[in-house]
């Protein structure tokens, strides 16, 4: 029998005996468990705004993942969940922590109407304005049509933020999809194009290094996960 196979079978037999005896198996080197503890995490610098984590309080808590535009469906689902929870349990919508993560192909939802209009995003994504029947020239769930910060039926990103929702956007998606539009159209460097793209983000949207980072960080803070688009 080859040495490697004999050694493996010997290890397998030993581990079986240990398991039967109730003795836990020990890894050769134990990983650092500090990140798995309840100790607070602190950013090493101020490159990324992580203050939103401190706003995740109370119950219920959910994070809605939006990797696609899908007519802005993730915003509708996030608002609807908050309203449904209130209807069923009587929980004040203002106490529910609702996080929306805009990432991957969903990144145009983080942009203002000027970006949508200039680069004909409605036409590219085949999204029509229900009022005109033409390709939309504005973010379908961007700006609020309500003046009330407590209008929980307002299915817009601006209204969602006003009502206490947290909206995070993927920086990598911004660089991969949005920055290229400005760089090509205005013949800018990548740095100049990124600065221009940031100007056209919807107010209140917080950039994170990646959408995956944002989703997992929200889950670490106690949010239940929902794939929303």
GROMACS .gro file of C-alpha atoms in nm:
model
  229
    1UNK     CA    1   0.000   0.000   0.000
    2UNK     CA    2   0.151   0.342  -0.087
    3UNK     CA    3   0.277   0.541   0.210
    4UNK     CA    4   0.036   0.835   0.153
    5UNK     CA    5  -0.270   0.611   0.142
    6UNK     CA    6  -0.155   0.420   0.454
    7UNK     CA    7  -0.091   0.746   0.640
    8UNK     CA    8  -0.434   0.881   0.541
    9UNK     CA    9  -0.611   0.564   0.659
   10UNK     CA   10  -0.419   0.579   0.983
   11UNK     CA   11  -0.526   0.941   1.037
   12UNK     CA   12  -0.887   0.853   0.950
   13UNK     CA   13  -0.891   0.569   1.202
   14UNK     CA   14  -0.743   0.788   1.474
   15UNK     CA   15  -0.990   1.071   1.410
   16UNK     CA   16  -1.280   0.822   1.422
   17UNK     CA   17  -1.166   0.698   1.763
   18UNK     CA   18  -1.133   1.055   1.890
   19UNK     CA   19  -1.481   1.142   1.769
   20UNK     CA   20  -1.625   0.831   1.935
   21UNK     CA   21  -1.454   0.916   2.262
   22UNK     CA   22  -1.594   1.268   2.259
   23UNK     CA   23  -1.250   1.428   2.233
   24UNK     CA   24  -1.259   1.732   1.999
   25UNK     CA   25  -1.024   1.740   1.704
   26UNK     CA   26  -0.763   2.015   1.720
   27UNK     CA   27  -0.632   2.198   1.416
   28UNK     CA   28  -0.256   2.233   1.387
   29UNK     CA   29  -0.295   2.608   1.421
   30UNK     CA   30  -0.600   2.785   1.558
   31UNK     CA   31  -0.730   3.078   1.350
   32UNK     CA   32  -0.760   3.424   1.499
   33UNK     CA   33  -1.112   3.433   1.640
   34UNK     CA   34  -1.112   3.804   1.721
   35UNK     CA   35  -1.333   3.886   1.420
   36UNK     CA   36  -1.588   3.630   1.535
   37UNK     CA   37  -1.624   3.793   1.875
   38UNK     CA   38  -1.861   4.073   1.971
   39UNK     CA   39  -1.575   4.320   1.998
   40UNK     CA   40  -1.645   4.637   1.794
   41UNK     CA   41  -1.456   4.679   1.468
   42UNK     CA   42  -1.288   5.010   1.389
   43UNK     CA   43  -1.179   5.119   1.038
   44UNK     CA   44  -0.806   5.168   0.999
   45UNK     CA   45  -0.865   5.507   0.834
   46UNK     CA   46  -1.146   5.730   0.704
   47UNK     CA   47  -1.139   5.608   0.342
   48UNK     CA   48  -1.481   5.445   0.380
   49UNK     CA   49  -1.775   5.580   0.577
   50UNK     CA   50  -1.870   5.302   0.819
   51UNK     CA   51  -2.086   5.514   1.048
   52UNK     CA   52  -2.395   5.341   0.905
   53UNK     CA   53  -2.314   5.028   1.106
   54UNK     CA   54  -2.384   5.221   1.429
   55UNK     CA   55  -2.732   5.300   1.297
   56UNK     CA   56  -2.829   4.933   1.287
   57UNK     CA   57  -3.020   4.906   1.612
   58UNK     CA   58  -3.340   4.759   1.747
   59UNK     CA   59  -3.548   4.498   1.573
   60UNK     CA   60  -3.629   4.390   1.305
   61UNK     CA   61  -3.320   4.426   1.087
   62UNK     CA   62  -3.288   4.329   0.722
   63UNK     CA   63  -3.051   4.388   0.430
   64UNK     CA   64  -3.193   4.387   0.076
   65UNK     CA   65  -2.938   4.291  -0.189
   66UNK     CA   66  -2.986   4.455  -0.531
   67UNK     CA   67  -2.738   4.318  -0.789
   68UNK     CA   68  -2.965   4.419  -1.079
   69UNK     CA   69  -3.184   4.719  -1.168
   70UNK     CA   70  -3.500   4.516  -1.226
   71UNK     CA   71  -3.722   4.826  -1.247
   72UNK     CA   72  -3.609   4.926  -0.897
   73UNK     CA   73  -3.781   4.623  -0.747
   74UNK     CA   74  -3.540   4.601  -0.453
   75UNK     CA   75  -3.655   4.941  -0.325
   76UNK     CA   76  -4.019   4.835  -0.347
   77UNK     CA   77  -3.948   4.511  -0.164
   78UNK     CA   78  -3.755   4.687   0.113
   79UNK     CA   79  -4.033   4.940   0.171
   80UNK     CA   80  -4.304   4.674   0.147
   81UNK     CA   81  -4.130   4.452   0.403
   82UNK     CA   82  -4.109   4.738   0.650
   83UNK     CA   83  -4.478   4.822   0.598
   84UNK     CA   84  -4.586   4.456   0.619
   85UNK     CA   85  -4.401   4.412   0.946
   86UNK     CA   86  -4.584   4.712   1.085
   87UNK     CA   87  -4.921   4.580   0.965
   88UNK     CA   88  -4.872   4.232   1.111
   89UNK     CA   89  -4.695   4.311   1.439
   90UNK     CA   90  -4.772   4.678   1.494
   91UNK     CA   91  -4.400   4.760   1.499
   92UNK     CA   92  -4.329   5.126   1.426
   93UNK     CA   93  -4.171   5.143   1.079
   94UNK     CA   94  -3.925   5.397   1.212
   95UNK     CA   95  -3.770   5.140   1.447
   96UNK     CA   96  -3.706   4.879   1.176
   97UNK     CA   97  -3.353   4.890   1.037
   98UNK     CA   98  -3.368   4.840   0.662
   99UNK     CA   99  -3.046   4.834   0.457
  100UNK     CA  100  -3.041   4.842   0.076
  101UNK     CA  101  -2.720   4.740  -0.102
  102UNK     CA  102  -2.692   4.848  -0.466
  103UNK     CA  103  -2.422   4.653  -0.648
  104UNK     CA  104  -2.312   4.485  -0.971
  105UNK     CA  105  -2.551   4.563  -1.261
  106UNK     CA  106  -2.788   4.741  -1.024
  107UNK     CA  107  -2.545   5.034  -0.978
  108UNK     CA  108  -2.742   5.277  -1.206
  109UNK     CA  109  -3.005   5.288  -0.928
  110UNK     CA  110  -2.753   5.478  -0.716
  111UNK     CA  111  -2.726   5.754  -0.978
  112UNK     CA  112  -2.926   6.071  -1.023
  113UNK     CA  113  -3.154   6.167  -1.313
  114UNK     CA  114  -2.884   6.365  -1.492
  115UNK     CA  115  -2.680   6.047  -1.538
  116UNK     CA  116  -2.984   5.849  -1.655
  117UNK     CA  117  -3.079   6.120  -1.902
  118UNK     CA  118  -2.734   6.189  -2.045
  119UNK     CA  119  -2.641   5.825  -2.106
  120UNK     CA  120  -2.991   5.707  -2.204
  121UNK     CA  121  -2.999   5.442  -1.934
  122UNK     CA  122  -3.373   5.389  -1.974
  123UNK     CA  123  -3.327   5.298  -2.338
  124UNK     CA  124  -3.029   5.073  -2.264
  125UNK     CA  125  -3.218   4.887  -1.993
  126UNK     CA  126  -3.555   4.891  -2.175
  127UNK     CA  127  -3.731   5.080  -1.895
  128UNK     CA  128  -4.021   5.303  -1.995
  129UNK     CA  129  -4.175   5.594  -1.811
  130UNK     CA  130  -4.532   5.483  -1.729
  131UNK     CA  131  -4.652   5.843  -1.761
  132UNK     CA  132  -4.526   5.892  -2.118
  133UNK     CA  133  -4.477   5.541  -2.254
  134UNK     CA  134  -4.128   5.645  -2.371
  135UNK     CA  135  -3.789   5.534  -2.246
  136UNK     CA  136  -3.743   5.685  -1.903
  137UNK     CA  137  -3.496   5.970  -1.871
  138UNK     CA  138  -3.487   5.950  -1.494
  139UNK     CA  139  -3.406   5.699  -1.225
  140UNK     CA  140  -3.743   5.522  -1.175
  141UNK     CA  141  -3.695   5.496  -0.798
  142UNK     CA  142  -3.450   5.780  -0.739
  143UNK     CA  143  -3.620   6.095  -0.619
  144UNK     CA  144  -3.917   6.124  -0.387
  145UNK     CA  145  -4.250   6.275  -0.490
  146UNK     CA  146  -4.350   6.312  -0.127
  147UNK     CA  147  -4.258   6.602   0.102
  148UNK     CA  148  -4.309   6.400   0.419
  149UNK     CA  149  -4.014   6.226   0.585
  150UNK     CA  150  -4.264   5.990   0.749
  151UNK     CA  151  -4.434   5.880   0.429
  152UNK     CA  152  -4.352   5.510   0.457
  153UNK     CA  153  -4.539   5.437   0.133
  154UNK     CA  154  -4.282   5.639  -0.062
  155UNK     CA  155  -4.113   5.380  -0.285
  156UNK     CA  156  -3.809   5.588  -0.379
  157UNK     CA  157  -3.448   5.583  -0.266
  158UNK     CA  158  -3.470   5.944  -0.149
  159UNK     CA  159  -3.787   5.868   0.050
  160UNK     CA  160  -3.636   5.544   0.182
  161UNK     CA  161  -3.338   5.736   0.319
  162UNK     CA  162  -3.559   6.011   0.466
  163UNK     CA  163  -3.756   5.746   0.654
  164UNK     CA  164  -3.438   5.607   0.811
  165UNK     CA  165  -3.330   5.350   0.552
  166UNK     CA  166  -2.961   5.293   0.482
  167UNK     CA  167  -2.850   5.279   0.116
  168UNK     CA  168  -2.504   5.145   0.031
  169UNK     CA  169  -2.346   5.128  -0.314
  170UNK     CA  170  -2.062   4.920  -0.454
  171UNK     CA  171  -1.752   5.122  -0.543
  172UNK     CA  172  -1.623   4.847  -0.770
  173UNK     CA  173  -1.945   4.852  -0.970
  174UNK     CA  174  -1.925   5.232  -0.988
  175UNK     CA  175  -1.575   5.203  -1.133
  176UNK     CA  176  -1.668   4.920  -1.368
  177UNK     CA  177  -1.994   5.057  -1.508
  178UNK     CA  178  -2.043   5.427  -1.432
  179UNK     CA  179  -1.695   5.577  -1.438
  180UNK     CA  180  -1.630   5.436  -1.784
  181UNK     CA  181  -1.927   5.630  -1.923
  182UNK     CA  182  -1.786   5.963  -1.804
  183UNK     CA  183  -1.431   5.874  -1.901
  184UNK     CA  184  -1.525   5.794  -2.260
  185UNK     CA  185  -1.777   6.076  -2.307
  186UNK     CA  186  -1.561   6.354  -2.163
  187UNK     CA  187  -1.214   6.209  -2.239
  188UNK     CA  188  -1.119   6.211  -1.872
  189UNK     CA  189  -0.864   6.019  -1.672
  190UNK     CA  190  -1.000   5.748  -1.445
  191UNK     CA  191  -0.948   5.972  -1.143
  192UNK     CA  192  -1.130   6.264  -1.306
  193UNK     CA  193  -1.411   6.039  -1.425
  194UNK     CA  194  -1.457   5.891  -1.077
  195UNK     CA  195  -1.476   6.238  -0.925
  196UNK     CA  196  -1.742   6.332  -1.182
  197UNK     CA  197  -1.940   6.013  -1.121
  198UNK     CA  198  -1.941   6.074  -0.746
  199UNK     CA  199  -2.100   6.414  -0.806
  200UNK     CA  200  -2.401   6.243  -0.963
  201UNK     CA  201  -2.468   5.987  -0.692
  202UNK     CA  202  -2.808   6.024  -0.527
  203UNK     CA  203  -2.782   6.223  -0.202
  204UNK     CA  204  -2.739   6.000   0.101
  205UNK     CA  205  -2.603   5.698  -0.085
  206UNK     CA  206  -2.290   5.569   0.091
  207UNK     CA  207  -2.014   5.411  -0.116
  208UNK     CA  208  -1.852   5.093   0.017
  209UNK     CA  209  -1.544   4.913  -0.117
  210UNK     CA  210  -1.767   4.643  -0.265
  211UNK     CA  211  -2.129   4.536  -0.254
  212UNK     CA  212  -2.036   4.195  -0.114
  213UNK     CA  213  -1.849   4.364   0.170
  214UNK     CA  214  -2.154   4.581   0.243
  215UNK     CA  215  -2.399   4.288   0.242
  216UNK     CA  216  -2.185   4.074   0.471
  217UNK     CA  217  -2.107   4.364   0.706
  218UNK     CA  218  -2.479   4.430   0.744
  219UNK     CA  219  -2.536   4.062   0.820
  220UNK     CA  220  -2.260   4.071   1.082
  221UNK     CA  221  -2.451   4.359   1.242
  222UNK     CA  222  -2.758   4.139   1.274
  223UNK     CA  223  -2.948   4.197   0.947
  224UNK     CA  224  -3.138   3.912   0.781
  225UNK     CA  225  -3.050   3.872   0.414
  226UNK     CA  226  -3.291   3.911   0.121
  227UNK     CA  227  -3.198   3.878  -0.247
  228UNK     CA  228  -3.424   4.154  -0.374
  229UNK     CA  229  -3.355   4.190  -0.748
   0.00000   0.00000   0.00000
